[in-house]
Amino acid sequence: MADAGEDPTPKEIAAGAPDALAAKVDRSYPRMLVLAMLAGALIGFGSIGYLIVQAGPGAPSGAGQLLSGLAFSVGLMLVMVTGAELFTGNTMFVLPAAEGRLSAGRMIVAWTVVWIGNLLGSAALAAAFVAAGGAEGVDGGVAAAAVRVATEKVGKGAGALLLSGMLANMLVCLAVWGAMTATSVSSKVLAIVGPVTLFVAAGFEHSIANQSLLPIGWLVQSGDAVGGAGIAYNLALSTVGNIAGGAVVALGLGFGQGKLGAEHGRS
């Protein structure tokens, strides 16, 4: 293993990842729920940063999209530094499950608890932000950006949502994988900022980010472009896509670094 103060090598990360992921599932469900609510709120702060950048004048440019992604990445940085529970990162529970360290039933229950906790935290943060007058920022530009973003998200086709959700969480899980065993805050930040900036700039669908972005758009809209059915549709399909993306990364890296192969005598 890496010496004290040194970040682990990719193979050392792969060796320790199943243990680190399985340990998260050992938490009691009430504790898991509280940490998940915290994570939802922290990702919500990232969503607010994203909307503030989107509120700038004119159509979002390529540079503007990258800056929006950079602002949003603060949310995942806060999650990883605090040890909060984020559903999209926890989709990598499929790795310890594949090794037999975690039952499928326990994994699904843990996913459900964390997803619900993320939703509660995200929705509470969105409501508090709007009630505090945050959407009125940038001369009302934040509200306009929130409605535009939410309308685009609920208007996507099913296939686009599934694939976009998968791509989003491949990048998020790569960020989490690198940050999970980093030994310093600066190393965690470096692992996170690139992949998260890219997925946001590309417009991919992250179910937990949408748990705050969509409610903000719904709360501040003047019409009914964003409704409960549209929000549920987006969250359901982006969640399935996120699970697929997390599984691809966790199993791919676990096998590619020799972890799964070693467990089953195929390395």
mmCIF file of C-alpha atoms in Angstrom:
data_model
loop_
_atom_site.group_PDB
_atom_site.id
_atom_site.type_symbol
_atom_site.label_atom_id
_atom_site.label_comp_id
_atom_site.label_asym_id
_atom_site.label_seq_id
_atom_site.Cartn_x
_atom_site.Cartn_y
_atom_site.Cartn_z
ATOM 1 C CA MET A 1 0.000 0.000 0.000
ATOM 2 C CA ALA A 2 1.021 3.627 -0.386
ATOM 3 C CA ASP A 3 3.171 5.193 2.304
ATOM 4 C CA ALA A 4 1.570 7.560 4.791
ATOM 5 C CA GLY A 5 0.768 10.861 3.138
ATOM 6 C CA GLU A 6 1.049 9.405 -0.372
ATOM 7 C CA ASP A 7 -1.936 8.777 -2.609
ATOM 8 C CA PRO A 8 -2.469 5.118 -3.573
ATOM 9 C CA THR A 9 -1.704 3.745 -7.021
ATOM 10 C CA PRO A 10 -4.558 2.785 -9.383
ATOM 11 C CA LYS A 11 -4.109 -0.886 -8.498
ATOM 12 C CA GLU A 12 -4.141 -0.086 -4.771
ATOM 13 C CA ILE A 13 -7.360 1.894 -5.249
ATOM 14 C CA ALA A 14 -8.920 -1.093 -7.029
ATOM 15 C CA ALA A 15 -7.793 -3.415 -4.233
ATOM 16 C CA GLY A 16 -9.289 -1.219 -1.524
ATOM 17 C CA ALA A 17 -12.433 -0.091 -3.360
ATOM 18 C CA PRO A 18 -14.644 -3.126 -2.583
ATOM 19 C CA ASP A 19 -13.838 -2.845 1.134
ATOM 20 C CA ALA A 20 -14.473 0.909 1.152
ATOM 21 C CA LEU A 21 -17.774 0.492 -0.672
ATOM 22 C CA ALA A 22 -18.933 -2.466 1.438
ATOM 23 C CA ALA A 23 -18.143 -0.532 4.631
ATOM 24 C CA LYS A 24 -20.586 2.196 3.585
ATOM 25 C CA VAL A 25 -23.423 -0.329 3.505
ATOM 26 C CA ASP A 26 -22.667 -1.403 7.091
ATOM 27 C CA ARG A 27 -24.094 1.898 8.368
ATOM 28 C CA SER A 28 -27.511 1.804 9.991
ATOM 29 C CA TYR A 29 -30.350 2.933 7.765
ATOM 30 C CA PRO A 30 -31.218 5.995 9.906
ATOM 31 C CA ARG A 31 -27.604 7.180 9.747
ATOM 32 C CA MET A 32 -27.496 6.435 6.042
ATOM 33 C CA LEU A 33 -30.671 8.482 5.528
ATOM 34 C CA VAL A 34 -29.312 11.511 7.408
ATOM 35 C CA LEU A 35 -26.027 11.434 5.479
ATOM 36 C CA ALA A 36 -27.989 11.071 2.246
ATOM 37 C CA MET A 37 -30.105 14.121 3.065
ATOM 38 C CA LEU A 38 -26.889 16.047 3.648
ATOM 39 C CA ALA A 39 -25.502 14.895 0.300
ATOM 40 C CA GLY A 40 -28.678 15.965 -1.497
ATOM 41 C CA ALA A 41 -28.362 19.455 -0.026
ATOM 42 C CA LEU A 42 -24.658 19.666 -0.895
ATOM 43 C CA ILE A 43 -25.301 18.650 -4.498
ATOM 44 C CA GLY A 44 -28.092 21.252 -4.447
ATOM 45 C CA PHE A 45 -25.516 23.925 -3.655
ATOM 46 C CA GLY A 46 -23.639 22.783 -6.752
ATOM 47 C CA SER A 47 -26.869 23.103 -8.733
ATOM 48 C CA ILE A 48 -27.272 26.681 -7.515
ATOM 49 C CA GLY A 49 -23.742 27.498 -8.654
ATOM 50 C CA TYR A 50 -24.557 25.991 -12.036
ATOM 51 C CA LEU A 51 -27.704 28.113 -12.396
ATOM 52 C CA ILE A 52 -25.886 31.299 -11.447
ATOM 53 C CA VAL A 53 -23.429 30.773 -14.297
ATOM 54 C CA GLN A 54 -26.273 29.835 -16.661
ATOM 55 C CA ALA A 55 -27.990 33.123 -15.747
ATOM 56 C CA GLY A 56 -25.424 35.132 -17.660
ATOM 57 C CA PRO A 57 -26.447 37.056 -20.785
ATOM 58 C CA GLY A 58 -27.021 35.293 -24.102
ATOM 59 C CA ALA A 59 -27.142 31.608 -24.992
ATOM 60 C CA PRO A 60 -24.702 29.398 -23.056
ATOM 61 C CA SER A 61 -21.388 29.116 -24.924
ATOM 62 C CA GLY A 62 -18.942 26.251 -24.801
ATOM 63 C CA ALA A 63 -16.819 28.164 -22.315
ATOM 64 C CA GLY A 64 -19.931 29.028 -20.329
ATOM 65 C CA GLN A 65 -20.903 25.362 -20.157
ATOM 66 C CA LEU A 66 -17.466 24.456 -18.845
ATOM 67 C CA LEU A 67 -17.671 27.197 -16.234
ATOM 68 C CA SER A 68 -21.117 25.923 -15.234
ATOM 69 C CA GLY A 69 -19.656 22.455 -14.783
ATOM 70 C CA LEU A 70 -16.814 23.830 -12.700
ATOM 71 C CA ALA A 71 -19.300 25.617 -10.430
ATOM 72 C CA PHE A 72 -21.379 22.466 -10.044
ATOM 73 C CA SER A 73 -18.341 20.341 -9.179
ATOM 74 C CA VAL A 74 -18.192 22.106 -5.791
ATOM 75 C CA GLY A 75 -21.203 20.016 -4.762
ATOM 76 C CA LEU A 76 -19.427 16.685 -5.249
ATOM 77 C CA MET A 77 -16.288 18.072 -3.630
ATOM 78 C CA LEU A 78 -18.323 18.833 -0.504
ATOM 79 C CA VAL A 79 -19.908 15.367 -0.564
ATOM 80 C CA MET A 80 -16.549 13.601 -0.753
ATOM 81 C CA VAL A 81 -14.883 15.785 1.879
ATOM 82 C CA THR A 82 -17.742 15.353 4.382
ATOM 83 C CA GLY A 83 -18.366 11.639 3.798
ATOM 84 C CA ALA A 84 -22.032 12.184 2.921
ATOM 85 C CA GLU A 85 -23.990 9.465 1.082
ATOM 86 C CA LEU A 86 -24.625 10.046 -2.625
ATOM 87 C CA PHE A 87 -26.747 7.587 -4.593
ATOM 88 C CA THR A 88 -24.859 7.971 -7.865
ATOM 89 C CA GLY A 89 -21.522 7.121 -6.275
ATOM 90 C CA ASN A 90 -23.143 4.260 -4.385
ATOM 91 C CA THR A 91 -24.175 2.613 -7.647
ATOM 92 C CA MET A 92 -20.650 1.182 -7.498
ATOM 93 C CA PHE A 93 -21.916 -1.138 -4.744
ATOM 94 C CA VAL A 94 -22.215 -3.607 -7.625
ATOM 95 C CA LEU A 95 -18.486 -4.281 -7.209
ATOM 96 C CA PRO A 96 -18.601 -5.709 -3.657
ATOM 97 C CA ALA A 97 -21.867 -7.409 -4.648
ATOM 98 C CA ALA A 98 -20.097 -9.106 -7.555
ATOM 99 C CA GLU A 99 -17.427 -10.326 -5.134
ATOM 100 C CA GLY A 100 -20.048 -11.779 -2.805
ATOM 101 C CA ARG A 101 -19.350 -9.286 -0.006
ATOM 102 C CA LEU A 102 -22.776 -7.697 -0.292
ATOM 103 C CA SER A 103 -26.169 -9.251 -0.967
ATOM 104 C CA ALA A 104 -28.316 -7.922 -3.791
ATOM 105 C CA GLY A 105 -31.154 -7.280 -1.338
ATOM 106 C CA ARG A 106 -29.007 -5.195 1.001
ATOM 107 C CA MET A 107 -27.608 -3.269 -1.959
ATOM 108 C CA ILE A 108 -31.064 -2.403 -3.314
ATOM 109 C CA VAL A 109 -32.374 -1.341 0.096
ATOM 110 C CA ALA A 110 -29.296 0.840 0.645
ATOM 111 C CA TRP A 111 -29.767 2.410 -2.786
ATOM 112 C CA THR A 112 -33.413 3.116 -2.005
ATOM 113 C CA VAL A 113 -32.685 4.710 1.375
ATOM 114 C CA VAL A 114 -29.937 6.912 -0.044
ATOM 115 C CA TRP A 115 -31.946 7.931 -3.127
ATOM 116 C CA ILE A 116 -34.879 8.980 -0.937
ATOM 117 C CA GLY A 117 -32.558 10.798 1.451
ATOM 118 C CA ASN A 118 -30.912 12.615 -1.451
ATOM 119 C CA LEU A 119 -34.354 13.648 -2.700
ATOM 120 C CA LEU A 120 -35.405 14.990 0.697
ATOM 121 C CA GLY A 121 -32.215 17.012 1.070
ATOM 122 C CA SER A 122 -32.296 18.276 -2.509
ATOM 123 C CA ALA A 123 -35.952 19.321 -2.382
ATOM 124 C CA ALA A 124 -35.502 21.068 0.971
ATOM 125 C CA LEU A 125 -32.510 22.996 -0.336
ATOM 126 C CA ALA A 126 -34.396 23.955 -3.519
ATOM 127 C CA ALA A 127 -37.384 25.215 -1.524
ATOM 128 C CA ALA A 128 -35.156 27.176 0.874
ATOM 129 C CA PHE A 129 -33.238 28.730 -2.039
ATOM 130 C CA VAL A 130 -36.417 29.940 -3.735
ATOM 131 C CA ALA A 131 -37.971 31.139 -0.455
ATOM 132 C CA ALA A 132 -34.794 33.095 0.317
ATOM 133 C CA GLY A 133 -35.136 34.952 -2.993
ATOM 134 C CA GLY A 134 -32.132 33.272 -4.576
ATOM 135 C CA ALA A 135 -33.926 32.754 -7.894
ATOM 136 C CA GLU A 136 -34.293 36.516 -8.230
ATOM 137 C CA GLY A 137 -30.522 36.883 -8.541
ATOM 138 C CA VAL A 138 -28.863 38.295 -11.657
ATOM 139 C CA ASP A 139 -31.960 40.422 -12.314
ATOM 140 C CA GLY A 140 -34.170 37.342 -12.434
ATOM 141 C CA GLY A 141 -31.735 35.501 -14.662
ATOM 142 C CA VAL A 142 -31.374 32.623 -12.221
ATOM 143 C CA ALA A 143 -35.125 31.926 -12.357
ATOM 144 C CA ALA A 144 -35.118 32.135 -16.158
ATOM 145 C CA ALA A 145 -32.169 29.742 -16.338
ATOM 146 C CA ALA A 146 -33.861 27.333 -13.913
ATOM 147 C CA VAL A 147 -37.031 27.209 -16.015
ATOM 148 C CA ARG A 148 -35.077 26.787 -19.254
ATOM 149 C CA VAL A 149 -32.907 24.003 -17.851
ATOM 150 C CA ALA A 150 -35.840 22.160 -16.244
ATOM 151 C CA THR A 151 -37.939 22.416 -19.408
ATOM 152 C CA GLU A 152 -35.128 20.956 -21.499
ATOM 153 C CA LYS A 153 -34.633 18.097 -19.060
ATOM 154 C CA VAL A 154 -38.272 16.998 -18.897
ATOM 155 C CA GLY A 155 -38.541 17.290 -22.682
ATOM 156 C CA LYS A 156 -35.867 14.725 -23.522
ATOM 157 C CA GLY A 157 -36.808 11.375 -25.036
ATOM 158 C CA ALA A 158 -36.561 8.158 -23.033
ATOM 159 C CA GLY A 159 -33.550 6.812 -24.919
ATOM 160 C CA ALA A 160 -31.691 10.091 -24.581
ATOM 161 C CA LEU A 161 -32.364 10.200 -20.843
ATOM 162 C CA LEU A 162 -31.164 6.638 -20.299
ATOM 163 C CA LEU A 163 -27.963 7.065 -22.296
ATOM 164 C CA SER A 164 -27.313 10.538 -20.922
ATOM 165 C CA GLY A 165 -27.770 9.196 -17.391
ATOM 166 C CA MET A 166 -25.332 6.383 -18.076
ATOM 167 C CA LEU A 167 -22.678 8.734 -19.475
ATOM 168 C CA ALA A 168 -23.148 11.193 -16.616
ATOM 169 C CA ASN A 169 -22.566 8.568 -13.963
ATOM 170 C CA MET A 170 -19.626 7.001 -15.720
ATOM 171 C CA LEU A 171 -17.881 10.345 -15.262
ATOM 172 C CA VAL A 172 -19.193 10.874 -11.721
ATOM 173 C CA CYS A 173 -18.065 7.407 -10.645
ATOM 174 C CA LEU A 174 -14.639 7.928 -12.194
ATOM 175 C CA ALA A 175 -14.400 11.066 -10.059
ATOM 176 C CA VAL A 176 -15.577 9.217 -6.936
ATOM 177 C CA TRP A 177 -13.253 6.276 -7.653
ATOM 178 C CA GLY A 178 -10.252 8.596 -7.782
ATOM 179 C CA ALA A 179 -11.310 10.632 -4.749
ATOM 180 C CA MET A 180 -12.458 7.706 -2.588
ATOM 181 C CA THR A 181 -9.030 6.777 -1.244
ATOM 182 C CA ALA A 182 -7.177 10.063 -1.836
ATOM 183 C CA THR A 183 -5.236 11.065 1.255
ATOM 184 C CA SER A 184 -5.601 14.851 0.994
ATOM 185 C CA VAL A 185 -8.371 17.325 0.226
ATOM 186 C CA SER A 186 -6.400 18.727 -2.703
ATOM 187 C CA SER A 187 -6.086 15.253 -4.224
ATOM 188 C CA LYS A 188 -9.825 14.687 -3.855
ATOM 189 C CA VAL A 189 -10.535 18.012 -5.571
ATOM 190 C CA LEU A 190 -8.217 17.202 -8.468
ATOM 191 C CA ALA A 191 -9.873 13.815 -8.935
ATOM 192 C CA ILE A 192 -13.338 15.361 -8.996
ATOM 193 C CA VAL A 193 -13.137 18.602 -10.926
ATOM 194 C CA GLY A 194 -12.316 17.295 -14.413
ATOM 195 C CA PRO A 195 -14.902 14.511 -14.821
ATOM 196 C CA VAL A 196 -17.702 16.484 -13.134
ATOM 197 C CA THR A 197 -17.016 19.636 -15.153
ATOM 198 C CA LEU A 198 -17.157 17.548 -18.321
ATOM 199 C CA PHE A 199 -20.428 15.745 -17.588
ATOM 200 C CA VAL A 200 -22.214 18.978 -16.689
ATOM 201 C CA ALA A 201 -20.820 20.866 -19.676
ATOM 202 C CA ALA A 202 -22.009 18.055 -21.963
ATOM 203 C CA GLY A 203 -25.542 18.283 -20.577
ATOM 204 C CA PHE A 204 -25.657 14.713 -19.279
ATOM 205 C CA GLU A 205 -28.354 13.682 -16.774
ATOM 206 C CA HIS A 206 -27.444 13.232 -13.112
ATOM 207 C CA SER A 207 -30.506 12.128 -11.163
ATOM 208 C CA ILE A 208 -29.457 13.728 -7.868
ATOM 209 C CA ALA A 209 -28.559 17.066 -9.452
ATOM 210 C CA ASN A 210 -31.961 16.944 -11.123
ATOM 211 C CA GLN A 211 -33.596 16.469 -7.711
ATOM 212 C CA SER A 212 -32.747 20.120 -7.032
ATOM 213 C CA LEU A 213 -32.655 21.615 -10.540
ATOM 214 C CA LEU A 214 -36.123 20.398 -11.494
ATOM 215 C CA PRO A 215 -37.894 21.543 -8.286
ATOM 216 C CA ILE A 216 -36.300 25.000 -8.583
ATOM 217 C CA GLY A 217 -37.560 25.286 -12.164
ATOM 218 C CA TRP A 218 -41.005 24.037 -11.111
ATOM 219 C CA LEU A 219 -41.242 26.495 -8.217
ATOM 220 C CA VAL A 220 -40.296 29.606 -10.196
ATOM 221 C CA GLN A 221 -42.053 28.947 -13.525
ATOM 222 C CA SER A 222 -44.899 31.206 -14.590
ATOM 223 C CA GLY A 223 -46.663 28.511 -16.634
ATOM 224 C CA ASP A 224 -46.862 24.728 -16.401
ATOM 225 C CA ALA A 225 -44.023 23.583 -18.651
ATOM 226 C CA VAL A 226 -42.516 21.638 -15.750
ATOM 227 C CA GLY A 227 -44.941 19.387 -13.868
ATOM 228 C CA GLY A 228 -44.847 16.524 -11.425
ATOM 229 C CA ALA A 229 -45.198 13.890 -14.133
ATOM 230 C CA GLY A 230 -42.311 15.334 -16.118
ATOM 231 C CA ILE A 231 -40.101 15.475 -13.035
ATOM 232 C CA ALA A 232 -40.914 11.864 -12.131
ATOM 233 C CA TYR A 233 -40.249 10.770 -15.738
ATOM 234 C CA ASN A 234 -36.841 12.435 -15.798
ATOM 235 C CA LEU A 235 -35.787 11.167 -12.382
ATOM 236 C CA ALA A 236 -36.880 7.595 -13.068
ATOM 237 C CA LEU A 237 -35.046 7.230 -16.368
ATOM 238 C CA SER A 238 -31.954 9.178 -15.349
ATOM 239 C CA THR A 239 -31.724 6.986 -12.228
ATOM 240 C CA VAL A 240 -31.772 3.794 -14.302
ATOM 241 C CA GLY A 241 -29.141 5.252 -16.601
ATOM 242 C CA ASN A 242 -27.027 6.292 -13.617
ATOM 243 C CA ILE A 243 -27.139 2.730 -12.239
ATOM 244 C CA ALA A 244 -25.944 1.370 -15.577
ATOM 245 C CA GLY A 245 -23.112 3.891 -15.755
ATOM 246 C CA GLY A 246 -21.971 3.162 -12.226
ATOM 247 C CA ALA A 247 -21.977 -0.578 -12.892
ATOM 248 C CA VAL A 248 -19.895 -0.165 -16.053
ATOM 249 C CA VAL A 249 -17.227 1.829 -14.223
ATOM 250 C CA ALA A 250 -17.110 -0.256 -11.039
ATOM 251 C CA LEU A 251 -17.029 -3.655 -12.747
ATOM 252 C CA GLY A 252 -14.786 -2.461 -15.550
ATOM 253 C CA LEU A 253 -12.176 -0.956 -13.237
ATOM 254 C CA GLY A 254 -12.455 -3.791 -10.746
ATOM 255 C CA PHE A 255 -11.807 -6.380 -13.440
ATOM 256 C CA GLY A 256 -9.351 -4.274 -15.432
ATOM 257 C CA GLN A 257 -7.148 -3.719 -12.382
ATOM 258 C CA GLY A 258 -7.176 -7.452 -11.681
ATOM 259 C CA LYS A 259 -9.405 -7.369 -8.605
ATOM 260 C CA LEU A 260 -12.324 -9.447 -9.863
ATOM 261 C CA GLY A 261 -10.056 -11.706 -11.871
ATOM 262 C CA ALA A 262 -7.929 -12.395 -8.787
ATOM 263 C CA GLU A 263 -11.004 -13.180 -6.704
ATOM 264 C CA HIS A 264 -12.181 -15.784 -9.178
ATOM 265 C CA GLY A 265 -8.832 -17.212 -10.230
ATOM 266 C CA ARG A 266 -8.702 -15.527 -13.629
ATOM 267 C CA SER A 267 -6.013 -12.870 -13.147
#
